[in-house]
CSV table of C-alpha atoms in Angstrom, one decimal:
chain,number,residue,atom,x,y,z
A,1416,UNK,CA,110.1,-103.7,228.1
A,1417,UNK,CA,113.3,-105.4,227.1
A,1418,UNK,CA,115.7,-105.6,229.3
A,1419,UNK,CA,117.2,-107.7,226.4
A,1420,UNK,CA,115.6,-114.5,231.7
A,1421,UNK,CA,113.5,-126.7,235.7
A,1422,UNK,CA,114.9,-129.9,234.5
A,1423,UNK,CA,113.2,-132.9,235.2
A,1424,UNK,CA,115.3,-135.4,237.6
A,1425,UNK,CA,116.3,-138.0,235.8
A,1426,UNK,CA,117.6,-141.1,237.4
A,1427,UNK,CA,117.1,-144.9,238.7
A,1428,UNK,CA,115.1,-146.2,241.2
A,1429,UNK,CA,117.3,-147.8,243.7
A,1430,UNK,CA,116.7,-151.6,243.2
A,1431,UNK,CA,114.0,-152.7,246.1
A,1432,UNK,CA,115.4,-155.9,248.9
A,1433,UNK,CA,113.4,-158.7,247.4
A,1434,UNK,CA,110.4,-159.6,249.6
A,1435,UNK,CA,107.7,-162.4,249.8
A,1436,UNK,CA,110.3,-165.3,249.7
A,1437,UNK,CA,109.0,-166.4,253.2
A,1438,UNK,CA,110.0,-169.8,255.0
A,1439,UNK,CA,111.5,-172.3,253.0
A,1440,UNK,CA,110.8,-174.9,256.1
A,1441,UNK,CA,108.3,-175.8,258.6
A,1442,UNK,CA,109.7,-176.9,262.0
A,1443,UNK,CA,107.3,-180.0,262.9
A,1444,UNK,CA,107.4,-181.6,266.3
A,1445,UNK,CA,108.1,-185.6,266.1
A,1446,UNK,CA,107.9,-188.4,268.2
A,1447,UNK,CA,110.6,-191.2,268.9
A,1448,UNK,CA,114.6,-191.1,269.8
A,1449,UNK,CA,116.4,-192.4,266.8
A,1450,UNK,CA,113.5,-191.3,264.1
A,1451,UNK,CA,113.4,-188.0,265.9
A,1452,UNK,CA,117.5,-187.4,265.4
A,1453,UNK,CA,117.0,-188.9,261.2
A,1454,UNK,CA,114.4,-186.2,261.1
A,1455,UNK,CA,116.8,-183.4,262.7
A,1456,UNK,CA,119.6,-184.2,260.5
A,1457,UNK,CA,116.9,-184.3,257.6
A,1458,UNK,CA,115.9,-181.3,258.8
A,1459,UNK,CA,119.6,-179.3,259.0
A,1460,UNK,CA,120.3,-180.4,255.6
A,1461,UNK,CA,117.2,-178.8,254.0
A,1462,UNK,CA,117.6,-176.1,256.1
A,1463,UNK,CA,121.3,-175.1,254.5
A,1464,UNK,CA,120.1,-176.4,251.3
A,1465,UNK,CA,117.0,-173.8,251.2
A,1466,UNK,CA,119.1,-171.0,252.6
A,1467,UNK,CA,121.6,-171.8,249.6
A,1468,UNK,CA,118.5,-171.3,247.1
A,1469,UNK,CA,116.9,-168.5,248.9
A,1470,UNK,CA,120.6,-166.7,248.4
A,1471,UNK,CA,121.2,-167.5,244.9
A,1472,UNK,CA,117.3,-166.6,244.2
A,1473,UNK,CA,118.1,-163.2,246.0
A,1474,UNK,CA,121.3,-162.8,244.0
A,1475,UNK,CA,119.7,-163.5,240.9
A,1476,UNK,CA,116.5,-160.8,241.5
A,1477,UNK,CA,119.1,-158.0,242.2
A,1478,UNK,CA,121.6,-158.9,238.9
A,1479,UNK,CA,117.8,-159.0,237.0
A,1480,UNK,CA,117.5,-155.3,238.7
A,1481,UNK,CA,120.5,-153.6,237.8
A,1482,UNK,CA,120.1,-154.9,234.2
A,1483,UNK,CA,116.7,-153.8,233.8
A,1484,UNK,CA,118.2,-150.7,235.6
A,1485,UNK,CA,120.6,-149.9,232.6
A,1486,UNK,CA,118.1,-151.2,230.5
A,1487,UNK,CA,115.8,-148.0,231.8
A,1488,UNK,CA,118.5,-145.4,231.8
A,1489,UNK,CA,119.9,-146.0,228.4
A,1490,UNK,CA,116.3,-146.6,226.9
A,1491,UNK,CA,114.3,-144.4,228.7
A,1492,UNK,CA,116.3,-141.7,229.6
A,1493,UNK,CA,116.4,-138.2,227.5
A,1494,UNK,CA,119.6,-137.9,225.4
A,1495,UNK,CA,122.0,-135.3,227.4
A,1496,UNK,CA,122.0,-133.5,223.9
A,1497,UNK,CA,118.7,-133.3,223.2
A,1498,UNK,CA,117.7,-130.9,226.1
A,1499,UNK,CA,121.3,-129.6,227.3
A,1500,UNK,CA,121.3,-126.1,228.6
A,1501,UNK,CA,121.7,-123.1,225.8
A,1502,UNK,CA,125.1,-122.5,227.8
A,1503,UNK,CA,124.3,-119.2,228.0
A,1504,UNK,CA,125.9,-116.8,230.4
A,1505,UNK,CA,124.9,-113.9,232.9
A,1506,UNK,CA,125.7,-110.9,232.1
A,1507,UNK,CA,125.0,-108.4,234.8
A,1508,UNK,CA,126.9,-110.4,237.6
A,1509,UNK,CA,130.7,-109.5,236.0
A,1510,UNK,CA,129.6,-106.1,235.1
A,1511,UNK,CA,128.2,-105.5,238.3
A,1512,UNK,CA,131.4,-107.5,240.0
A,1513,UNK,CA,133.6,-105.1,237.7
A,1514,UNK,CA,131.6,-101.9,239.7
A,1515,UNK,CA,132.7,-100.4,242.6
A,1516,UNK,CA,130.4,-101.5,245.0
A,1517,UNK,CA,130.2,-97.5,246.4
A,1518,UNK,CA,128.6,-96.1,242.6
A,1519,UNK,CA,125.6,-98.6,242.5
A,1520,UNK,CA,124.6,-99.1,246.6
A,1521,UNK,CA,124.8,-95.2,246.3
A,1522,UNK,CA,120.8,-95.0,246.7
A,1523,UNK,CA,121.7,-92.7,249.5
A,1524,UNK,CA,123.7,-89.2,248.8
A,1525,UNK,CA,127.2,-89.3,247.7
A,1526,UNK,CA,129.6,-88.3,250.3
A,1527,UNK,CA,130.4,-84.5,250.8
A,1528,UNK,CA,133.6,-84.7,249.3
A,1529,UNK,CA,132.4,-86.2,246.4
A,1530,UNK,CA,132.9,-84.2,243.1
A,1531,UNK,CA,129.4,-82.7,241.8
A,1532,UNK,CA,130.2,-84.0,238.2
A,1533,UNK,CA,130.6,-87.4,239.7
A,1534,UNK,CA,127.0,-87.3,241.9
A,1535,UNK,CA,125.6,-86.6,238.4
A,1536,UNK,CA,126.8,-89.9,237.2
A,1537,UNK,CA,125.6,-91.6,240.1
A,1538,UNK,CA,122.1,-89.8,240.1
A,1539,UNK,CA,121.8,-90.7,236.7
A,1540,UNK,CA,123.2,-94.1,235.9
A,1541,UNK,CA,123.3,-96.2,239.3
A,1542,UNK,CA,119.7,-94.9,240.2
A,1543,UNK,CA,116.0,-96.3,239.6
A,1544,UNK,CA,115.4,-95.1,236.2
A,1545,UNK,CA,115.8,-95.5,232.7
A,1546,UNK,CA,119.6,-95.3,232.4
A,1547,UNK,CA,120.2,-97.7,234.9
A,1548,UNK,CA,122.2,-100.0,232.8
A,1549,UNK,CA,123.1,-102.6,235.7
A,1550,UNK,CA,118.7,-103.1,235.5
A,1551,UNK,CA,118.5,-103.2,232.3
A,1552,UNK,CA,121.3,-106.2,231.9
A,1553,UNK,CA,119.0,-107.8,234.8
A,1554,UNK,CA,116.2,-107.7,232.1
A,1555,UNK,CA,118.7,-109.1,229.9
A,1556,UNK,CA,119.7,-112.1,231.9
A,1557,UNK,CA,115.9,-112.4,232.7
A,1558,UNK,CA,115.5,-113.4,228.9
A,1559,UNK,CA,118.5,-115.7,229.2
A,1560,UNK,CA,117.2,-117.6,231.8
A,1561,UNK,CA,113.6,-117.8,229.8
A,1562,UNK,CA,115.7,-118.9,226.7
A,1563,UNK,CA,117.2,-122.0,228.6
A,1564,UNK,CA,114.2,-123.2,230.5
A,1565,UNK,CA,112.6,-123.2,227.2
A,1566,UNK,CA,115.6,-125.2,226.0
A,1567,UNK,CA,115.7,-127.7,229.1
A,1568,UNK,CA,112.0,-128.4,229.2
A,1569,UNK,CA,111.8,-129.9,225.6
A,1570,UNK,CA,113.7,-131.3,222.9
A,1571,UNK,CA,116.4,-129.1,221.8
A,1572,UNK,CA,115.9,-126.4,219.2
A,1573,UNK,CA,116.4,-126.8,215.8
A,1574,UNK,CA,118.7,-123.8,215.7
A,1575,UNK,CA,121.3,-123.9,218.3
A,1576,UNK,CA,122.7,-126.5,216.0
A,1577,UNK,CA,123.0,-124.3,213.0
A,1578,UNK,CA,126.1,-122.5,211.8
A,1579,UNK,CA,126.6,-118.8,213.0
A,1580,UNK,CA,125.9,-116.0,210.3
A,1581,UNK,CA,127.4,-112.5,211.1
A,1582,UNK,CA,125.1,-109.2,211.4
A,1583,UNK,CA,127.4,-106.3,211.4
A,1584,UNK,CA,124.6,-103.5,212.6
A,1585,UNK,CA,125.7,-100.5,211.1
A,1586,UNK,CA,128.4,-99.3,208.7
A,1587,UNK,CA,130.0,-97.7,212.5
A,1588,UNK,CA,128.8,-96.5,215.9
A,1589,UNK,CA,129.6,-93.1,217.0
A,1590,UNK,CA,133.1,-93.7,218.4
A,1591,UNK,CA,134.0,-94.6,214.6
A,1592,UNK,CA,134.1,-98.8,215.8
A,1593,UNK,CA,132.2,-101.8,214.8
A,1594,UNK,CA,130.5,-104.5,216.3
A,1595,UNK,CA,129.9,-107.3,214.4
A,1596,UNK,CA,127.9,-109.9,216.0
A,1597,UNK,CA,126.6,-113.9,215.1
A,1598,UNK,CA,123.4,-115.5,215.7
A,1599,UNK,CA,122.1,-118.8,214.4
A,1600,UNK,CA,118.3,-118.4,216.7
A,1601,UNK,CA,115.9,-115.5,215.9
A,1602,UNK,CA,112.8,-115.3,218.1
A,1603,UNK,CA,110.1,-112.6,217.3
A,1604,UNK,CA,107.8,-111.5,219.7
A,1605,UNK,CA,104.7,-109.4,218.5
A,1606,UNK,CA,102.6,-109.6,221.4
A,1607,UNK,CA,104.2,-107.2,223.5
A,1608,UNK,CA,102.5,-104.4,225.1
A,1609,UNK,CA,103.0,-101.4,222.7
A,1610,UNK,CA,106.0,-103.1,221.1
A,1611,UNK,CA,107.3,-105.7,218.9
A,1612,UNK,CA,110.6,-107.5,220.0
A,1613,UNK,CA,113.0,-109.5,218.1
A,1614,UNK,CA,115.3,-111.9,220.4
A,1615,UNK,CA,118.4,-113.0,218.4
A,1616,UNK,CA,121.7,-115.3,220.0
A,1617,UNK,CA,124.0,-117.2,219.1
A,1618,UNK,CA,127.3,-118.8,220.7
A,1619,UNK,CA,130.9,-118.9,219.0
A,1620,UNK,CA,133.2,-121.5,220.2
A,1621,UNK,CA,136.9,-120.7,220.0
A,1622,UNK,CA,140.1,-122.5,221.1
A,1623,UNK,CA,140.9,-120.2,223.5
A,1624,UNK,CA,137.2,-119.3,225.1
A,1625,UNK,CA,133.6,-118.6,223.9
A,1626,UNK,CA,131.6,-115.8,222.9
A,1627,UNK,CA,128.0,-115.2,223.5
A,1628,UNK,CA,126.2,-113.1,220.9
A,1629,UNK,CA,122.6,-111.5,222.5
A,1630,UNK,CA,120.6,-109.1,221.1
A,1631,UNK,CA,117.1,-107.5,221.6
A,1632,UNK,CA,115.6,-105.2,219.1
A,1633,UNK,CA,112.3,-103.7,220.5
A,1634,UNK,CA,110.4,-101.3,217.6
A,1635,UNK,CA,107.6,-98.9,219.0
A,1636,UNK,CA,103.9,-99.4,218.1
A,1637,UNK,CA,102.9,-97.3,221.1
A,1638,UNK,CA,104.3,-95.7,224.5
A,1639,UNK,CA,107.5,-98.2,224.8
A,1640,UNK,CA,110.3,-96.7,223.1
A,1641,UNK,CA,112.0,-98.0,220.6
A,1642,UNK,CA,115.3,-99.6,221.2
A,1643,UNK,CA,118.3,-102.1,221.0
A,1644,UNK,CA,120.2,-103.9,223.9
A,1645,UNK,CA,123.6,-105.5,222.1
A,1646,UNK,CA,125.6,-107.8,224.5
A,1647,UNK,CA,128.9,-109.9,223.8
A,1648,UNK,CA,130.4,-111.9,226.4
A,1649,UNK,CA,133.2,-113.5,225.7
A,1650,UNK,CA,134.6,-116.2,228.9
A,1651,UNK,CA,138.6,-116.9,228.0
A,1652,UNK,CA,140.3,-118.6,230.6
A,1653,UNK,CA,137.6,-118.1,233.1
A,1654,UNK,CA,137.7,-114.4,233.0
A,1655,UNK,CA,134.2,-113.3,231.3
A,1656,UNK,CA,134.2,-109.4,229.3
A,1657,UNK,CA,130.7,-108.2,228.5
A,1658,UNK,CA,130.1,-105.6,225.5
A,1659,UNK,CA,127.1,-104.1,225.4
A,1660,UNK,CA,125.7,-101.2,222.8
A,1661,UNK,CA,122.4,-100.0,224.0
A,1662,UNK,CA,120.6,-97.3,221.9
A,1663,UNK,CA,117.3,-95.6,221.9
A,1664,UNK,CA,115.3,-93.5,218.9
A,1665,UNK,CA,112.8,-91.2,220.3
A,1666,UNK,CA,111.7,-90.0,217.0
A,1667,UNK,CA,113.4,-88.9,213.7
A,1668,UNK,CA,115.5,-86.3,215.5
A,1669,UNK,CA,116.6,-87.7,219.0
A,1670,UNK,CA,118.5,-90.7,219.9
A,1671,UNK,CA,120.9,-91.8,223.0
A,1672,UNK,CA,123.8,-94.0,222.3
A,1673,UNK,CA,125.4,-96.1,226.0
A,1674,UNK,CA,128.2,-98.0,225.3
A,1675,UNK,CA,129.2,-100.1,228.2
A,1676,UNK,CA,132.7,-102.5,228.9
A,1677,UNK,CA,133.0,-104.2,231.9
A,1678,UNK,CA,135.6,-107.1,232.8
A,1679,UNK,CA,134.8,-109.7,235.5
A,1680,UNK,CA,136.2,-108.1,239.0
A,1681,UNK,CA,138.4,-105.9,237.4
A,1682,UNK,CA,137.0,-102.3,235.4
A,1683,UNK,CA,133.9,-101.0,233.9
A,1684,UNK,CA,134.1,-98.7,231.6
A,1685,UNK,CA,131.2,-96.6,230.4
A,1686,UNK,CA,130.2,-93.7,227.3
A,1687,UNK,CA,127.4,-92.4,226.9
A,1688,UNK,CA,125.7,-89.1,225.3
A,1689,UNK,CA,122.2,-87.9,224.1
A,1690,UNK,CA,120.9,-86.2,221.2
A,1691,UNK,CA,118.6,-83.7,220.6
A,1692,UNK,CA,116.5,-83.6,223.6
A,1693,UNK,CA,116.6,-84.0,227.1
A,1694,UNK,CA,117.5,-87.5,227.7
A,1695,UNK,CA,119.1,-87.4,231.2
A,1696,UNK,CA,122.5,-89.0,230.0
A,1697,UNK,CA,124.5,-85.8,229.3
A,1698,UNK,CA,126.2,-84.4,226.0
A,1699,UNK,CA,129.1,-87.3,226.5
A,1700,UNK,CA,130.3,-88.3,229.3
A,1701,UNK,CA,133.0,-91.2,229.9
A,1702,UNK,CA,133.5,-93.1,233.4
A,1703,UNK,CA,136.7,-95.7,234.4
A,1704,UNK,CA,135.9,-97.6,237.1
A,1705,UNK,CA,138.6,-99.7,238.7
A,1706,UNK,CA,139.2,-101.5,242.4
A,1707,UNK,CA,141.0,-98.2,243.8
A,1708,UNK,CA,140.4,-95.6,241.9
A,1709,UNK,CA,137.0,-94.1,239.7
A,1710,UNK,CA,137.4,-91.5,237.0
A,1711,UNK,CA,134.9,-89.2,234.8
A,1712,UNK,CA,134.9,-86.7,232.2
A,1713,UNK,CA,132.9,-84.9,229.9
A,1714,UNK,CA,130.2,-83.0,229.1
A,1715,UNK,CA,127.8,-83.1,232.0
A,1716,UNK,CA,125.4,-80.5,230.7
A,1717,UNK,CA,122.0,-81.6,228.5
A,1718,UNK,CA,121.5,-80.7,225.0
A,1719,UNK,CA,118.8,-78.5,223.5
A,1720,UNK,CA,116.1,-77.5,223.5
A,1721,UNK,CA,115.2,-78.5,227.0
A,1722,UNK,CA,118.4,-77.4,228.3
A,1723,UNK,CA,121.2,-74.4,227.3
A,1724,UNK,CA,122.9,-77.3,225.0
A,1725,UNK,CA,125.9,-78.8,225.0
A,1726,UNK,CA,129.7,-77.2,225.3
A,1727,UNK,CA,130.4,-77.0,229.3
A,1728,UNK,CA,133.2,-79.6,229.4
A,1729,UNK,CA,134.3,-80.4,232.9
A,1730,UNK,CA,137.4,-81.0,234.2
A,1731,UNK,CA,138.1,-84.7,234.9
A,1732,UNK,CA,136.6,-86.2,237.9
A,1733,UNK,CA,139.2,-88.5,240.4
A,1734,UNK,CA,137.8,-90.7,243.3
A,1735,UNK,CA,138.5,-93.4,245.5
A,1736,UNK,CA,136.3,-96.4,244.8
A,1737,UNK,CA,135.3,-96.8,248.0
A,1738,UNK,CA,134.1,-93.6,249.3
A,1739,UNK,CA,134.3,-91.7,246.5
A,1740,UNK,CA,136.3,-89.5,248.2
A,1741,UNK,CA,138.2,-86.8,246.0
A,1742,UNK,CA,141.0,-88.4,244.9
A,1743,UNK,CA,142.6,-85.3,242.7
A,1744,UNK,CA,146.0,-86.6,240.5
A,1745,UNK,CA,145.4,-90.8,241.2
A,1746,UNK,CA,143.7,-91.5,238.4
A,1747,UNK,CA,146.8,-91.2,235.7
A,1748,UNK,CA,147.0,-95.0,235.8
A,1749,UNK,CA,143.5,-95.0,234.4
A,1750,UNK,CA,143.5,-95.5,230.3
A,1751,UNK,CA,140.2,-95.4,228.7
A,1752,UNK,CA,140.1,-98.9,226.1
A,1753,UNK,CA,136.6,-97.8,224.7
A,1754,UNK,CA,136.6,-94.4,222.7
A,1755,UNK,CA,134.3,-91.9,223.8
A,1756,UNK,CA,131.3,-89.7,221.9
A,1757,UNK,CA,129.3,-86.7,221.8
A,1758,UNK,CA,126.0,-85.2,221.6
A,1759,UNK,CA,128.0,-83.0,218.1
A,1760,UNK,CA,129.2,-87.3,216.9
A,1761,UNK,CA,125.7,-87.8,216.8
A,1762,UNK,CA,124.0,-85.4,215.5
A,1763,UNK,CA,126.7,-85.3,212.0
A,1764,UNK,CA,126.4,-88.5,212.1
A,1765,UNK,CA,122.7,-88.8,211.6
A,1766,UNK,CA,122.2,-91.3,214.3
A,1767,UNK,CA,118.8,-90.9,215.6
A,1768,UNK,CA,118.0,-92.3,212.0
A,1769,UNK,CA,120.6,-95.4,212.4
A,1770,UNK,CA,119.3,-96.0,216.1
A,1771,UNK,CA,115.8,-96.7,214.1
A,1772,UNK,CA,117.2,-98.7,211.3
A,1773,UNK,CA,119.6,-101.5,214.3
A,1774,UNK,CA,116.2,-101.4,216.6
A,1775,UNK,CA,114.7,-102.3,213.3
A,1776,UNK,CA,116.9,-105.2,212.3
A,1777,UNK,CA,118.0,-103.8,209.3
A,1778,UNK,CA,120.4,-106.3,207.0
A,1779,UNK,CA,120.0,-109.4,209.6
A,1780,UNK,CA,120.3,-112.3,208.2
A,1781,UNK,CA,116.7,-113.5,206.5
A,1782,UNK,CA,117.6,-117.5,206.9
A,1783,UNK,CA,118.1,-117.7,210.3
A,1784,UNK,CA,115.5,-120.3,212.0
A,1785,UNK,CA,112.8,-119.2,214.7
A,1786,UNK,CA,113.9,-120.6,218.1
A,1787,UNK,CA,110.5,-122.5,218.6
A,1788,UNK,CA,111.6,-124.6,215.9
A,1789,UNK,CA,112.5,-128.1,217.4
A,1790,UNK,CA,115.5,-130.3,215.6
């Protein structure tokens, strides 16, 4: 499956009290008055004169420390740079922040009041199961996480030091947009179970913010399907947006395109629609998510052959986030910012055949440089 994820301590001894120094004098008994107060006096003087060296000894051992000390830390210690962290963010938390809490910790039943075209979109894509998109960015951030260990527990890669080159997957996805994206690592992966998996990243840094560039191109040699899982994040001013295109090609005839927008504590927005066959996510469907208010639309029915086919579009679905209680006439305020698709998009747009050709990695980049490739 795809979804597509620790440092050594590092520091200084604390310098040790110095030990062993031990008595400087003796106290000796002695016989006699005036030879036994010489002997005293004698016997003060050495006294502050050995406590004097024992002090400037100990002062001496602890400067010798702390040099060695920096000595250790400068020599010794692994360049920052050499084993920094890939930098790579999360993406599941901010979508999953930007979800109403009510659509994915619906593992019970929806609420009577709840609209039946709405339960569908629940059932389908905040369930166990293979449209669970919130999962499958877990699986994502699962690879993230494998990425940077990698990164922390040796010398860094050879590649996250190269300059970005741009991939633009296909000429347009089925809501007639682009999405151009920039790697500088490629990892491939043929000992997967049934698969072989191409890991590709790569981080832009702006003026303004950075965007992280994931993807994870899995291509069938057995009972996995094949796929794509496309994520851009992009963190301006603290506030993090994640993009993701995820499609899948059954065969040469089906395909499901999800495309799925979600800003940090603020609105998800989802579309999604199958092709061809049964694949459980609709004809095209569109959800808006916000803090008060959830809409849906579209064509909840399946298309052919499994099921009567598409063409039963629904009226619009209105909620209350928190309950998704019927909420008829709020949602007004709610403006889609992705464009939506169909099961008819896909199918005149040939795109179980493109779904292949972006799981397949067609027109990367050939230069780019395997991540296990240290600098």
């Amino acid at each position: 499956g795809l979804f597509f994820f620790f440092q050594a301590e590092d520091g200084i001894r604390d310098a040790q009290e110095s030990r062993g120094l031990g008595d400087v004098y003796k106290r000796q008994g002695q016989k006699g008055g005036s030879s036994g107060t010489a002997v005293a006096e004698t016997s003060t003087r050495a006294t502050s004169t050995c406590c004097k060296v024992a002090i400037g000894v100990a002062v001496g051992l602890l400067v010798v420390c702390g040099v060695l000390a920096c000595l250790y830390f400068l020599v010794f210690k692994d360049d920052s740079s050499s084993n920094s962290s890939l930098n790579l963010p999360e993406v599941k938390p901010p979508v999953q922040r930007a979800t109403p809490s009510a659509l994915y910790t619906t593992r019970r039943a929806v609420g009577p009041d709840t609209p039946s075209a709405l339960t569908t979109v629940v059932d389908r894509f905040f369930k166990d199961g293979p449209t669970d998109f919130l999962d499958r960015l877990g699986m994502v951030d699962q690879r993230i996480t494998s990425l940077d260990n990698r990164q922390m527990e040796g010398s860094e890669r050879k590649c996250v030091t190269e300059a970005l080159q741009t991939w633009t997957p296909t000429a347009s996805f089925p809501d007639g947009s682009t999405f151009p994206m920039k790697f500088s690592c490629k990892e491939v992966m043929d000992d997967q179970p049934d698969s072989t998996l191409t890991v590709l990243f790569g981080v832009d840094v702006g003026g303004s913010g950075n965007t992280t560039y994931l993807a994870e191109l899995q291509v069938s040699t057995g009972s996995n399907p094949t796929m794509a899982v496309l994520v851009k994040a992009t963190n301006i001013s603290g506030t993090t947006t994640v993009e993701v295109w995820q499609t899948i090609a059954i065969s040469s005839s089906y395909s499901s395109w999800m495309h799925i927008k979600g800003i940090d504590s603020e609105t998800l927005e989802l579309s999604v629609a199958g092709q061809g066959l049964n694949l459980g996510v609709g004809c095209g469907v569109r959800l808006f998510a916000g803090p008060n208010y959830t809409r849906s639309d579209g064509d909840f029915s399946d298309p052919a052959p499994a099921n009567p086919g598409c063409g039963s579009v629904m009226d619009p679905v209105c909620v209350d986030s928190i309950a998704l209680g019927n909420s008829s006439g709020s949602c007004s305020s709610l403006v889609y910012t992705i464009d939506g698709f169909t099961n008819t998009d896909l199918d005149s747009g040939a795109y179980q055949t493109i779904a292949q050709s972006i799981s397949e990695g067609t027109g990367l980049p050939s230069t780019l440089t395997d991540f296990n490739e240290q600098a």
